[in-house]
mmCIF file with all atom_site columns, C-alpha atoms in Angstrom:
data_model
loop_
_atom_site.group_PDB
_atom_site.id
_atom_site.type_symbol
_atom_site.label_atom_id
_atom_site.label_alt_id
_atom_site.label_comp_id
_atom_site.label_asym_id
_atom_site.label_entity_id
_atom_site.label_seq_id
_atom_site.pdbx_PDB_ins_code
_atom_site.Cartn_x
_atom_site.Cartn_y
_atom_site.Cartn_z
_atom_site.occupancy
_atom_site.B_iso_or_equiv
_atom_site.pdbx_formal_charge
_atom_site.auth_seq_id
_atom_site.auth_comp_id
_atom_site.auth_asym_id
_atom_site.auth_atom_id
_atom_site.pdbx_PDB_model_num
ATOM 1   C CA . MET M 1 1   ? 29.997 -3.751  73.035  1.00 57.00 ? 1   MET M CA 1
ATOM 2   C CA . ASP M 1 2   ? 30.606 -7.123  71.427  1.00 59.00 ? 2   ASP M CA 1
ATOM 3   C CA . THR M 1 3   ? 30.895 -7.476  67.639  1.00 59.00 ? 3   THR M CA 1
ATOM 4   C CA . LEU M 1 4   ? 27.825 -9.724  67.623  1.00 75.00 ? 4   LEU M CA 1
ATOM 5   C CA . ARG M 1 5   ? 25.467 -8.827  64.776  1.00 84.00 ? 5   ARG M CA 1
ATOM 6   C CA . ASP M 1 6   ? 22.988 -11.711 64.560  1.00 93.00 ? 6   ASP M CA 1
ATOM 7   C CA . ILE M 1 7   ? 21.863 -14.892 66.260  1.00 97.00 ? 7   ILE M CA 1
ATOM 8   C CA . PRO M 1 8   ? 20.007 -17.913 64.860  1.00 97.00 ? 8   PRO M CA 1
ATOM 9   C CA . GLY M 1 9   ? 16.225 -17.597 64.868  1.00 98.00 ? 9   GLY M CA 1
ATOM 10  C CA . PRO M 1 10  ? 13.374 -19.948 63.977  1.00 97.00 ? 10  PRO M CA 1
ATOM 11  C CA . VAL M 1 11  ? 12.763 -18.243 60.609  1.00 97.00 ? 11  VAL M CA 1
ATOM 12  C CA . GLY M 1 12  ? 16.233 -16.863 59.968  1.00 97.00 ? 12  GLY M CA 1
ATOM 13  C CA . ALA M 1 13  ? 18.893 -14.657 61.495  1.00 97.00 ? 13  ALA M CA 1
ATOM 14  C CA . LEU M 1 14  ? 17.884 -12.178 64.207  1.00 97.00 ? 14  LEU M CA 1
ATOM 15  C CA . GLU M 1 15  ? 19.766 -8.891  64.419  1.00 97.00 ? 15  GLU M CA 1
ATOM 16  C CA . ALA M 1 16  ? 21.369 -8.622  67.857  1.00 97.00 ? 16  ALA M CA 1
ATOM 17  C CA . ARG M 1 17  ? 23.700 -6.663  70.102  1.00 97.00 ? 17  ARG M CA 1
ATOM 18  C CA . LEU M 1 18  ? 25.556 -7.905  73.156  1.00 97.00 ? 18  LEU M CA 1
ATOM 19  C CA . ASP M 1 19  ? 26.712 -5.534  75.886  1.00 96.00 ? 19  ASP M CA 1
ATOM 20  C CA . LEU M 1 20  ? 29.453 -7.128  77.949  1.00 96.00 ? 20  LEU M CA 1
ATOM 21  C CA . PRO M 1 21  ? 30.565 -6.092  81.434  1.00 96.00 ? 21  PRO M CA 1
ATOM 22  C CA . ASP M 1 22  ? 34.126 -5.491  82.495  1.00 94.00 ? 22  ASP M CA 1
ATOM 23  C CA . GLY M 1 23  ? 35.387 -8.826  83.754  1.00 95.00 ? 23  GLY M CA 1
ATOM 24  C CA . SER M 1 24  ? 33.475 -12.087 83.939  1.00 96.00 ? 24  SER M CA 1
ATOM 25  C CA . PRO M 1 25  ? 29.689 -11.707 83.906  1.00 97.00 ? 25  PRO M CA 1
ATOM 26  C CA . ARG M 1 26  ? 27.637 -12.788 86.925  1.00 97.00 ? 26  ARG M CA 1
ATOM 27  C CA . ALA M 1 27  ? 24.566 -13.464 84.745  1.00 98.00 ? 27  ALA M CA 1
ATOM 28  C CA . VAL M 1 28  ? 23.223 -12.941 81.232  1.00 98.00 ? 28  VAL M CA 1
ATOM 29  C CA . ALA M 1 29  ? 20.026 -11.004 80.488  1.00 98.00 ? 29  ALA M CA 1
ATOM 30  C CA . VAL M 1 30  ? 17.981 -11.382 77.308  1.00 98.00 ? 30  VAL M CA 1
ATOM 31  C CA . ILE M 1 31  ? 16.016 -8.207  76.504  1.00 98.00 ? 31  ILE M CA 1
ATOM 32  C CA . ALA M 1 32  ? 12.929 -8.036  74.255  1.00 98.00 ? 32  ALA M CA 1
ATOM 33  C CA . HIS M 1 33  ? 11.962 -4.712  72.678  1.00 98.00 ? 33  HIS M CA 1
ATOM 34  C CA . PRO M 1 34  ? 8.572  -2.925  72.454  1.00 97.00 ? 34  PRO M CA 1
ATOM 35  C CA . HIS M 1 35  ? 6.001  -3.587  69.737  1.00 97.00 ? 35  HIS M CA 1
ATOM 36  C CA . PRO M 1 36  ? 7.805  -3.451  66.368  1.00 96.00 ? 36  PRO M CA 1
ATOM 37  C CA . GLN M 1 37  ? 4.743  -2.133  64.531  1.00 94.00 ? 37  GLN M CA 1
ATOM 38  C CA . TYR M 1 38  ? 4.882  0.961   66.739  1.00 95.00 ? 38  TYR M CA 1
ATOM 39  C CA . GLY M 1 39  ? 8.606  1.558   66.283  1.00 94.00 ? 39  GLY M CA 1
ATOM 40  C CA . GLY M 1 40  ? 10.039 -0.752  68.918  1.00 96.00 ? 40  GLY M CA 1
ATOM 41  C CA . THR M 1 41  ? 13.501 -2.162  68.193  1.00 98.00 ? 41  THR M CA 1
ATOM 42  C CA . LEU M 1 42  ? 16.659 -3.139  70.041  1.00 97.00 ? 42  LEU M CA 1
ATOM 43  C CA . GLN M 1 43  ? 17.674 0.516   69.696  1.00 96.00 ? 43  GLN M CA 1
ATOM 44  C CA . THR M 1 44  ? 14.663 1.853   71.628  1.00 98.00 ? 44  THR M CA 1
ATOM 45  C CA . ARG M 1 45  ? 16.229 4.274   74.070  1.00 98.00 ? 45  ARG M CA 1
ATOM 46  C CA . ALA M 1 46  ? 15.016 2.638   77.273  1.00 98.00 ? 46  ALA M CA 1
ATOM 47  C CA . VAL M 1 47  ? 16.095 -0.786  75.980  1.00 98.00 ? 47  VAL M CA 1
ATOM 48  C CA . TYR M 1 48  ? 19.545 0.606   75.203  1.00 98.00 ? 48  TYR M CA 1
ATOM 49  C CA . GLU M 1 49  ? 19.776 2.196   78.662  1.00 98.00 ? 49  GLU M CA 1
ATOM 50  C CA . ALA M 1 50  ? 18.683 -1.075  80.260  1.00 98.00 ? 50  ALA M CA 1
ATOM 51  C CA . ALA M 1 51  ? 21.397 -3.020  78.441  1.00 98.00 ? 51  ALA M CA 1
ATOM 52  C CA . ARG M 1 52  ? 24.083 -0.528  79.395  1.00 97.00 ? 52  ARG M CA 1
ATOM 53  C CA . ALA M 1 53  ? 22.972 -0.534  83.030  1.00 98.00 ? 53  ALA M CA 1
ATOM 54  C CA . LEU M 1 54  ? 23.025 -4.319  83.184  1.00 98.00 ? 54  LEU M CA 1
ATOM 55  C CA . SER M 1 55  ? 26.557 -4.377  81.809  1.00 97.00 ? 55  SER M CA 1
ATOM 56  C CA . ARG M 1 56  ? 27.607 -1.870  84.482  1.00 98.00 ? 56  ARG M CA 1
ATOM 57  C CA . ILE M 1 57  ? 26.443 -4.243  87.235  1.00 98.00 ? 57  ILE M CA 1
ATOM 58  C CA . GLY M 1 58  ? 28.269 -7.224  85.778  1.00 97.00 ? 58  GLY M CA 1
ATOM 59  C CA . VAL M 1 59  ? 25.570 -8.741  83.574  1.00 98.00 ? 59  VAL M CA 1
ATOM 60  C CA . ALA M 1 60  ? 25.981 -9.596  79.889  1.00 97.00 ? 60  ALA M CA 1
ATOM 61  C CA . ALA M 1 61  ? 22.963 -8.067  78.097  1.00 98.00 ? 61  ALA M CA 1
ATOM 62  C CA . LEU M 1 62  ? 21.689 -9.577  74.849  1.00 98.00 ? 62  LEU M CA 1
ATOM 63  C CA . ARG M 1 63  ? 19.120 -7.435  73.009  1.00 98.00 ? 63  ARG M CA 1
ATOM 64  C CA . PHE M 1 64  ? 17.779 -8.461  69.638  1.00 98.00 ? 64  PHE M CA 1
ATOM 65  C CA . ASN M 1 65  ? 15.260 -7.506  66.977  1.00 98.00 ? 65  ASN M CA 1
ATOM 66  C CA . SER M 1 66  ? 12.403 -9.964  66.708  1.00 98.00 ? 66  SER M CA 1
ATOM 67  C CA . ARG M 1 67  ? 11.232 -11.177 63.313  1.00 97.00 ? 67  ARG M CA 1
ATOM 68  C CA . GLY M 1 68  ? 10.562 -8.370  60.861  1.00 96.00 ? 68  GLY M CA 1
ATOM 69  C CA . ALA M 1 69  ? 12.172 -5.668  63.001  1.00 97.00 ? 69  ALA M CA 1
ATOM 70  C CA . GLY M 1 70  ? 15.362 -4.022  61.779  1.00 94.00 ? 70  GLY M CA 1
ATOM 71  C CA . VAL M 1 71  ? 17.124 -6.498  59.511  1.00 94.00 ? 71  VAL M CA 1
ATOM 72  C CA . SER M 1 72  ? 15.838 -9.596  61.302  1.00 97.00 ? 72  SER M CA 1
ATOM 73  C CA . ARG M 1 73  ? 14.311 -12.155 58.968  1.00 96.00 ? 73  ARG M CA 1
ATOM 74  C CA . GLY M 1 74  ? 10.612 -12.973 58.919  1.00 96.00 ? 74  GLY M CA 1
ATOM 75  C CA . ALA M 1 75  ? 7.451  -10.951 59.529  1.00 96.00 ? 75  ALA M CA 1
ATOM 76  C CA . PHE M 1 76  ? 5.565  -9.815  62.602  1.00 95.00 ? 76  PHE M CA 1
ATOM 77  C CA . ASP M 1 77  ? 3.508  -12.663 64.094  1.00 94.00 ? 77  ASP M CA 1
ATOM 78  C CA . ASP M 1 78  ? 1.363  -10.973 66.769  1.00 93.00 ? 78  ASP M CA 1
ATOM 79  C CA . GLY M 1 79  ? 3.426  -12.394 69.631  1.00 93.00 ? 79  GLY M CA 1
ATOM 80  C CA . ARG M 1 80  ? 3.409  -16.093 68.800  1.00 95.00 ? 80  ARG M CA 1
ATOM 81  C CA . GLY M 1 81  ? 6.498  -16.064 66.617  1.00 97.00 ? 81  GLY M CA 1
ATOM 82  C CA . GLU M 1 82  ? 8.098  -13.374 68.752  1.00 98.00 ? 82  GLU M CA 1
ATOM 83  C CA . GLN M 1 83  ? 7.934  -15.731 71.730  1.00 98.00 ? 83  GLN M CA 1
ATOM 84  C CA . ASP M 1 84  ? 9.654  -18.371 69.594  1.00 98.00 ? 84  ASP M CA 1
ATOM 85  C CA . ASP M 1 85  ? 12.307 -15.782 68.726  1.00 98.00 ? 85  ASP M CA 1
ATOM 86  C CA . TYR M 1 86  ? 12.770 -15.087 72.432  1.00 98.00 ? 86  TYR M CA 1
ATOM 87  C CA . ARG M 1 87  ? 13.228 -18.806 73.145  1.00 98.00 ? 87  ARG M CA 1
ATOM 88  C CA . ALA M 1 88  ? 15.899 -18.883 70.434  1.00 98.00 ? 88  ALA M CA 1
ATOM 89  C CA . ALA M 1 89  ? 17.650 -15.943 72.112  1.00 98.00 ? 89  ALA M CA 1
ATOM 90  C CA . LEU M 1 90  ? 17.553 -17.794 75.444  1.00 98.00 ? 90  LEU M CA 1
ATOM 91  C CA . ASP M 1 91  ? 19.091 -20.807 73.707  1.00 98.00 ? 91  ASP M CA 1
ATOM 92  C CA . TYR M 1 92  ? 21.861 -18.610 72.333  1.00 98.00 ? 92  TYR M CA 1
ATOM 93  C CA . ALA M 1 93  ? 22.512 -17.031 75.728  1.00 98.00 ? 93  ALA M CA 1
ATOM 94  C CA . ALA M 1 94  ? 22.631 -20.418 77.456  1.00 98.00 ? 94  ALA M CA 1
ATOM 95  C CA . ALA M 1 95  ? 25.117 -21.742 74.892  1.00 98.00 ? 95  ALA M CA 1
ATOM 96  C CA . ARG M 1 96  ? 27.261 -18.588 74.889  1.00 97.00 ? 96  ARG M CA 1
ATOM 97  C CA . PHE M 1 97  ? 27.374 -18.348 78.699  1.00 97.00 ? 97  PHE M CA 1
ATOM 98  C CA . PRO M 1 98  ? 27.035 -21.920 79.995  1.00 98.00 ? 98  PRO M CA 1
ATOM 99  C CA . GLY M 1 99  ? 26.277 -22.213 83.682  1.00 97.00 ? 99  GLY M CA 1
ATOM 100 C CA . LEU M 1 100 ? 25.366 -18.551 84.220  1.00 98.00 ? 100 LEU M CA 1
ATOM 101 C CA . PRO M 1 101 ? 21.975 -17.485 85.580  1.00 98.00 ? 101 PRO M CA 1
ATOM 102 C CA . ILE M 1 102 ? 19.699 -16.192 82.801  1.00 98.00 ? 102 ILE M CA 1
ATOM 103 C CA . TRP M 1 103 ? 17.474 -13.165 83.367  1.00 98.00 ? 103 TRP M CA 1
ATOM 104 C CA . ALA M 1 104 ? 14.430 -12.535 81.168  1.00 98.00 ? 104 ALA M CA 1
ATOM 105 C CA . ALA M 1 105 ? 13.770 -8.856  80.513  1.00 98.00 ? 105 ALA M CA 1
ATOM 106 C CA . GLY M 1 106 ? 11.632 -6.809  78.159  1.00 98.00 ? 106 GLY M CA 1
ATOM 107 C CA . MET M 1 107 ? 9.842  -3.536  77.606  1.00 98.00 ? 107 MET M CA 1
ATOM 108 C CA . SER M 1 108 ? 6.110  -3.062  76.914  1.00 98.00 ? 108 SER M CA 1
ATOM 109 C CA . PHE M 1 109 ? 5.095  -5.716  74.337  1.00 97.00 ? 109 PHE M CA 1
ATOM 110 C CA . GLY M 1 110 ? 8.564  -7.143  74.919  1.00 98.00 ? 110 GLY M CA 1
ATOM 111 C CA . ALA M 1 111 ? 7.884  -7.384  78.654  1.00 97.00 ? 111 ALA M CA 1
ATOM 112 C CA . TRP M 1 112 ? 4.919  -9.621  77.854  1.00 97.00 ? 112 TRP M CA 1
ATOM 113 C CA . VAL M 1 113 ? 7.014  -11.750 75.474  1.00 98.00 ? 113 VAL M CA 1
ATOM 114 C CA . ALA M 1 114 ? 9.928  -12.068 77.903  1.00 98.00 ? 114 ALA M CA 1
ATOM 115 C CA . THR M 1 115 ? 7.934  -12.782 81.051  1.00 97.00 ? 115 THR M CA 1
ATOM 116 C CA . ALA M 1 116 ? 5.549  -15.221 79.363  1.00 97.00 ? 116 ALA M CA 1
ATOM 117 C CA . VAL M 1 117 ? 8.483  -17.262 78.095  1.00 98.00 ? 117 VAL M CA 1
ATOM 118 C CA . GLY M 1 118 ? 10.775 -16.648 81.065  1.00 98.00 ? 118 GLY M CA 1
ATOM 119 C CA . ALA M 1 119 ? 8.227  -17.590 83.718  1.00 97.00 ? 119 ALA M CA 1
ATOM 120 C CA . ALA M 1 120 ? 7.889  -21.036 82.132  1.00 97.00 ? 120 ALA M CA 1
ATOM 121 C CA . ASP M 1 121 ? 11.561 -21.653 81.273  1.00 98.00 ? 121 ASP M CA 1
ATOM 122 C CA . PRO M 1 122 ? 13.496 -23.371 84.091  1.00 97.00 ? 122 PRO M CA 1
ATOM 123 C CA . ARG M 1 123 ? 16.751 -21.811 82.870  1.00 97.00 ? 123 ARG M CA 1
ATOM 124 C CA . VAL M 1 124 ? 15.459 -18.335 83.720  1.00 98.00 ? 124 VAL M CA 1
ATOM 125 C CA . THR M 1 125 ? 16.078 -17.244 87.306  1.00 98.00 ? 125 THR M CA 1
ATOM 126 C CA . LEU M 1 126 ? 14.786 -13.639 87.280  1.00 98.00 ? 126 LEU M CA 1
ATOM 127 C CA . LEU M 1 127 ? 12.112 -11.596 85.476  1.00 98.00 ? 127 LEU M CA 1
ATOM 128 C CA . LEU M 1 128 ? 12.322 -7.875  84.662  1.00 98.00 ? 128 LEU M CA 1
ATOM 129 C CA . ALA M 1 129 ? 9.320  -6.059  83.170  1.00 98.00 ? 129 ALA M CA 1
ATOM 130 C CA . ILE M 1 130 ? 9.802  -2.476  81.975  1.00 98.00 ? 130 ILE M CA 1
ATOM 131 C CA . ALA M 1 131 ? 6.564  -0.586  81.213  1.00 98.00 ? 131 ALA M CA 1
ATOM 132 C CA . PRO M 1 132 ? 4.488  -3.791  81.022  1.00 97.00 ? 132 PRO M CA 1
ATOM 133 C CA . ALA M 1 133 ? 1.489  -3.192  78.754  1.00 95.00 ? 133 ALA M CA 1
ATOM 134 C CA . VAL M 1 134 ? -0.993 -4.672  81.224  1.00 95.00 ? 134 VAL M CA 1
ATOM 135 C CA . ASP M 1 135 ? -3.998 -3.050  79.514  1.00 89.00 ? 135 ASP M CA 1
ATOM 136 C CA . HIS M 1 136 ? -3.200 -4.932  76.281  1.00 93.00 ? 136 HIS M CA 1
ATOM 137 C CA . TYR M 1 137 ? -1.666 -8.331  77.138  1.00 94.00 ? 137 TYR M CA 1
ATOM 138 C CA . ASP M 1 138 ? -2.223 -11.119 79.647  1.00 92.00 ? 138 ASP M CA 1
ATOM 139 C CA . TYR M 1 139 ? 0.544  -11.168 82.238  1.00 91.00 ? 139 TYR M CA 1
ATOM 140 C CA . GLY M 1 140 ? -0.832 -14.267 83.948  1.00 90.00 ? 140 GLY M CA 1
ATOM 141 C CA . GLY M 1 141 ? 2.626  -15.807 84.072  1.00 88.00 ? 141 GLY M CA 1
ATOM 142 C CA . LEU M 1 142 ? 3.750  -13.060 86.445  1.00 92.00 ? 142 LEU M CA 1
ATOM 143 C CA . ARG M 1 143 ? 0.907  -13.833 88.849  1.00 92.00 ? 143 ARG M CA 1
ATOM 144 C CA . ILE M 1 144 ? 1.994  -17.443 89.328  1.00 92.00 ? 144 ILE M CA 1
ATOM 145 C CA . SER M 1 145 ? 5.767  -17.190 88.977  1.00 96.00 ? 145 SER M CA 1
ATOM 146 C CA . THR M 1 146 ? 7.840  -17.674 92.132  1.00 96.00 ? 146 THR M CA 1
ATOM 147 C CA . LYS M 1 147 ? 10.973 -16.276 90.493  1.00 97.00 ? 147 LYS M CA 1
ATOM 148 C CA . PRO M 1 148 ? 12.294 -12.900 91.698  1.00 96.00 ? 148 PRO M CA 1
ATOM 149 C CA . THR M 1 149 ? 10.396 -10.355 89.636  1.00 97.00 ? 149 THR M CA 1
ATOM 150 C CA . PHE M 1 150 ? 11.113 -6.656  89.157  1.00 97.00 ? 150 PHE M CA 1
ATOM 151 C CA . VAL M 1 151 ? 8.916  -4.025  87.529  1.00 97.00 ? 151 VAL M CA 1
ATOM 152 C CA . ILE M 1 152 ? 9.815  -0.503  86.355  1.00 98.00 ? 152 ILE M CA 1
ATOM 153 C CA . HIS M 1 153 ? 6.947  1.719   85.258  1.00 98.00 ? 153 HIS M CA 1
ATOM 154 C CA . GLY M 1 154 ? 6.220  5.341   84.469  1.00 98.00 ? 154 GLY M CA 1
ATOM 155 C CA . GLU M 1 155 ? 3.815  7.176   86.720  1.00 97.00 ? 155 GLU M CA 1
ATOM 156 C CA . ALA M 1 156 ? 2.223  8.940   83.724  1.00 98.00 ? 156 ALA M CA 1
ATOM 157 C CA . ASP M 1 157 ? 2.215  5.922   81.376  1.00 97.00 ? 157 ASP M CA 1
ATOM 158 C CA . GLU M 1 158 ? -0.543 6.583   78.845  1.00 96.00 ? 158 GLU M CA 1
ATOM 159 C CA . VAL M 1 159 ? -0.559 3.036   77.408  1.00 96.00 ? 159 VAL M CA 1
ATOM 160 C CA . ALA M 1 160 ? -0.724 1.037   80.640  1.00 95.00 ? 160 ALA M CA 1
ATOM 161 C CA . SER M 1 161 ? -2.043 2.846   83.680  1.00 95.00 ? 161 SER M CA 1
ATOM 162 C CA . ILE M 1 162 ? -0.014 2.756   86.867  1.00 97.00 ? 162 ILE M CA 1
ATOM 163 C CA . ARG M 1 163 ? -3.225 1.742   88.639  1.00 96.00 ? 163 ARG M CA 1
ATOM 164 C CA . GLN M 1 164 ? -3.434 -1.456  86.582  1.00 95.00 ? 164 GLN M CA 1
ATOM 165 C CA . VAL M 1 165 ? 0.275  -2.146  87.074  1.00 97.00 ? 165 VAL M CA 1
ATOM 166 C CA . ARG M 1 166 ? -0.106 -1.793  90.831  1.00 97.00 ? 166 ARG M CA 1
ATOM 167 C CA . ARG M 1 167 ? -3.040 -4.199  90.698  1.00 96.00 ? 167 ARG M CA 1
ATOM 168 C CA . LEU M 1 168 ? -0.916 -6.754  88.827  1.00 96.00 ? 168 LEU M CA 1
ATOM 169 C CA . TYR M 1 169 ? 1.955  -6.172  91.233  1.00 97.00 ? 169 TYR M CA 1
ATOM 170 C CA . GLY M 1 170 ? -0.335 -6.795  94.187  1.00 96.00 ? 170 GLY M CA 1
ATOM 171 C CA . ASP M 1 171 ? -1.239 -10.200 92.732  1.00 96.00 ? 171 ASP M CA 1
ATOM 172 C CA . MET M 1 172 ? 2.381  -11.237 92.198  1.00 97.00 ? 172 MET M CA 1
ATOM 173 C CA . ILE M 1 173 ? 4.221  -13.611 94.515  1.00 96.00 ? 173 ILE M CA 1
ATOM 174 C CA . GLU M 1 174 ? 7.266  -12.433 96.462  1.00 95.00 ? 174 GLU M CA 1
ATOM 175 C CA . PRO M 1 175 ? 10.112 -11.820 96.020  1.00 95.00 ? 175 PRO M CA 1
ATOM 176 C CA . LYS M 1 176 ? 9.112  -8.828  93.929  1.00 96.00 ? 176 LYS M CA 1
ATOM 177 C CA . GLU M 1 177 ? 9.863  -5.129  93.671  1.00 96.00 ? 177 GLU M CA 1
ATOM 178 C CA . LEU M 1 178 ? 8.367  -2.162  91.851  1.00 97.00 ? 178 LEU M CA 1
ATOM 179 C CA . ILE M 1 179 ? 9.919  1.186   90.968  1.00 97.00 ? 179 ILE M CA 1
ATOM 180 C CA . VAL M 1 180 ? 7.649  3.947   89.708  1.00 98.00 ? 180 VAL M CA 1
ATOM 181 C CA . ILE M 1 181 ? 9.435  6.754   87.870  1.00 98.00 ? 181 ILE M CA 1
ATOM 182 C CA . ALA M 1 182 ? 7.572  9.985   88.645  1.00 97.00 ? 182 ALA M CA 1
ATOM 183 C CA . GLY M 1 183 ? 6.139  11.801  85.640  1.00 97.00 ? 183 GLY M CA 1
ATOM 184 C CA . ALA M 1 184 ? 7.437  9.286   83.091  1.00 98.00 ? 184 ALA M CA 1
ATOM 185 C CA . ASP M 1 185 ? 5.353  8.265   80.075  1.00 98.00 ? 185 ASP M CA 1
ATOM 186 C CA . HIS M 1 186 ? 5.237  4.856   78.402  1.00 97.00 ? 186 HIS M CA 1
ATOM 187 C CA . VAL M 1 187 ? 8.535  5.245   76.531  1.00 97.00 ? 187 VAL M CA 1
ATOM 188 C CA . PHE M 1 188 ? 10.203 7.271   79.309  1.00 98.00 ? 188 PHE M CA 1
ATOM 189 C CA . ASP M 1 189 ? 10.633 10.180  76.912  1.00 97.00 ? 189 ASP M CA 1
ATOM 190 C CA . GLY M 1 190 ? 13.428 12.380  78.271  1.00 97.00 ? 190 GLY M CA 1
ATOM 191 C CA . GLN M 1 191 ? 13.840 10.059  81.258  1.00 97.00 ? 191 GLN M CA 1
ATOM 192 C CA . ALA M 1 192 ? 15.187 6.849   79.715  1.00 98.00 ? 192 ALA M CA 1
ATOM 193 C CA . SER M 1 193 ? 18.435 7.183   81.660  1.00 98.00 ? 193 SER M CA 1
ATOM 194 C CA . LEU M 1 194 ? 16.379 6.777   84.839  1.00 98.00 ? 194 LEU M CA 1
ATOM 195 C CA . VAL M 1 195 ? 15.401 3.295   83.659  1.00 98.00 ? 195 VAL M CA 1
ATOM 196 C CA . GLY M 1 196 ? 19.097 2.411   83.713  1.00 98.00 ? 196 GLY M CA 1
ATOM 197 C CA . GLU M 1 197 ? 19.518 3.947   87.154  1.00 97.00 ? 197 GLU M CA 1
ATOM 198 C CA . ALA M 1 198 ? 16.499 2.020   88.430  1.00 97.00 ? 198 ALA M CA 1
ATOM 199 C CA . ILE M 1 199 ? 17.957 -1.246  87.125  1.00 98.00 ? 199 ILE M CA 1
ATOM 200 C CA . GLU M 1 200 ? 21.233 -0.585  88.881  1.00 97.00 ? 200 GLU M CA 1
ATOM 201 C CA . ASP M 1 201 ? 19.328 0.212   92.070  1.00 95.00 ? 201 ASP M CA 1
ATOM 202 C CA . LEU M 1 202 ? 17.129 -2.888  91.828  1.00 95.00 ? 202 LEU M CA 1
ATOM 203 C CA . LEU M 1 203 ? 19.562 -5.489  90.573  1.00 97.00 ? 203 LEU M CA 1
ATOM 204 C CA . GLY M 1 204 ? 23.032 -4.367  91.607  1.00 94.00 ? 204 GLY M CA 1
ATOM 205 C CA . ASP M 1 205 ? 22.808 -6.430  94.793  1.00 87.00 ? 205 ASP M CA 1
ATOM 206 C CA . PHE M 1 206 ? 19.432 -8.124  94.468  1.00 79.00 ? 206 PHE M CA 1
ATOM 207 C CA . GLU M 1 207 ? 20.671 -11.562 95.544  1.00 76.00 ? 207 GLU M CA 1
ATOM 208 C CA . GLU M 1 208 ? 21.627 -10.192 98.939  1.00 75.00 ? 208 GLU M CA 1
ATOM 209 C CA . ARG M 1 209 ? 18.403 -8.194  99.289  1.00 66.00 ? 209 ARG M CA 1
ATOM 210 C CA . VAL M 1 210 ? 16.169 -11.103 98.305  1.00 61.00 ? 210 VAL M CA 1
ATOM 211 C CA . HIS M 1 211 ? 17.960 -13.289 100.851 1.00 62.00 ? 211 HIS M CA 1
ATOM 212 C CA . GLU M 1 212 ? 17.348 -10.673 103.528 1.00 64.00 ? 212 GLU M CA 1
ATOM 213 C CA . GLY M 1 213 ? 13.778 -10.275 102.317 1.00 58.00 ? 213 GLY M CA 1
ATOM 214 C CA . ALA M 1 214 ? 13.135 -13.937 103.030 1.00 48.00 ? 214 ALA M CA 1
ATOM 215 C CA . LYS M 1 215 ? 13.683 -13.039 106.680 1.00 43.00 ? 215 LYS M CA 1
ATOM 216 C CA . ASP M 1 216 ? 11.876 -9.710  106.488 1.00 41.00 ? 216 ASP M CA 1
ATOM 217 C CA . PRO M 1 217 ? 9.154  -9.585  103.798 1.00 36.00 ? 217 PRO M CA 1
ATOM 218 C CA . LYS M 1 218 ? 8.910  -5.805  104.109 1.00 33.00 ? 218 LYS M CA 1
ATOM 219 C CA . HIS M 1 219 ? 12.382 -5.584  102.586 1.00 33.00 ? 219 HIS M CA 1
ATOM 220 C CA . VAL M 1 220 ? 10.808 -6.396  99.208  1.00 36.00 ? 220 VAL M CA 1
ATOM 221 C CA . ARG M 1 221 ? 8.939  -3.160  98.594  1.00 41.00 ? 221 ARG M CA 1
ATOM 222 C CA . ASP M 1 222 ? 7.076  -0.889  96.240  1.00 47.00 ? 222 ASP M CA 1
ATOM 223 C CA . ASN M 1 223 ? 9.243  2.167   95.593  1.00 46.00 ? 223 ASN M CA 1
ATOM 224 C CA . SER M 1 224 ? 8.281  5.626   94.454  1.00 48.00 ? 224 SER M CA 1
ATOM 225 C CA . TRP M 1 225 ? 11.256 7.216   92.771  1.00 46.00 ? 225 TRP M CA 1
ATOM 226 C CA . ASN M 1 226 ? 10.235 10.854  93.122  1.00 42.00 ? 226 ASN M CA 1
ATOM 227 C CA . GLU M 1 227 ? 13.618 11.758  94.589  1.00 37.00 ? 227 GLU M CA 1
ATOM 228 C CA . LYS M 1 228 ? 15.358 10.529  91.430  1.00 38.00 ? 228 LYS M CA 1
ATOM 229 C CA . CYS M 1 229 ? 13.259 12.583  89.037  1.00 32.00 ? 229 CYS M CA 1
#
């Protein structure tokens, strides 16, 4: 863990944490948390597990509290300001790790924030949506993005049905990959560590797999993770 405690934001400092890998990072991921008005912060368990998993596979992971969450300055802005906060975090990541690929990641509300901004930002090379709240937000950016996109979702998600997530996934452009964690609810209660394991499985060698998938589209697949649960 780095000693980082805040980064510059559009309306003031944003509380942040940076998980660093052993050795030089291969990429940097910026992670947005779930809806702050329902308890989402950078300390949300699945967000924490995601950051730790990314650091284990050689990726620097920047997670931060959007405006009004934790000790971050400002007040909740129904997604508009939170997207501006996310852009500021991308700016910080690009300056801190010049030349590295940037991955946009988020959970639930944060998945919407991260993928909406990341799909449009040319600096972002990969999108990761954890428990995307497809029943509540428009994930249109994911339908048109040609960037490698990865989705992790709970089979028993009570906020966003797996049926709707599969429908969104079917509309997305390859390369793409989906892992469904059997029995998991929206916040992966009691199973958050499996989110980290799924990230390691998906992204540990994704560059090689996406390259192979270009030759064999079936290589990019929809996984059911029953054996892991």
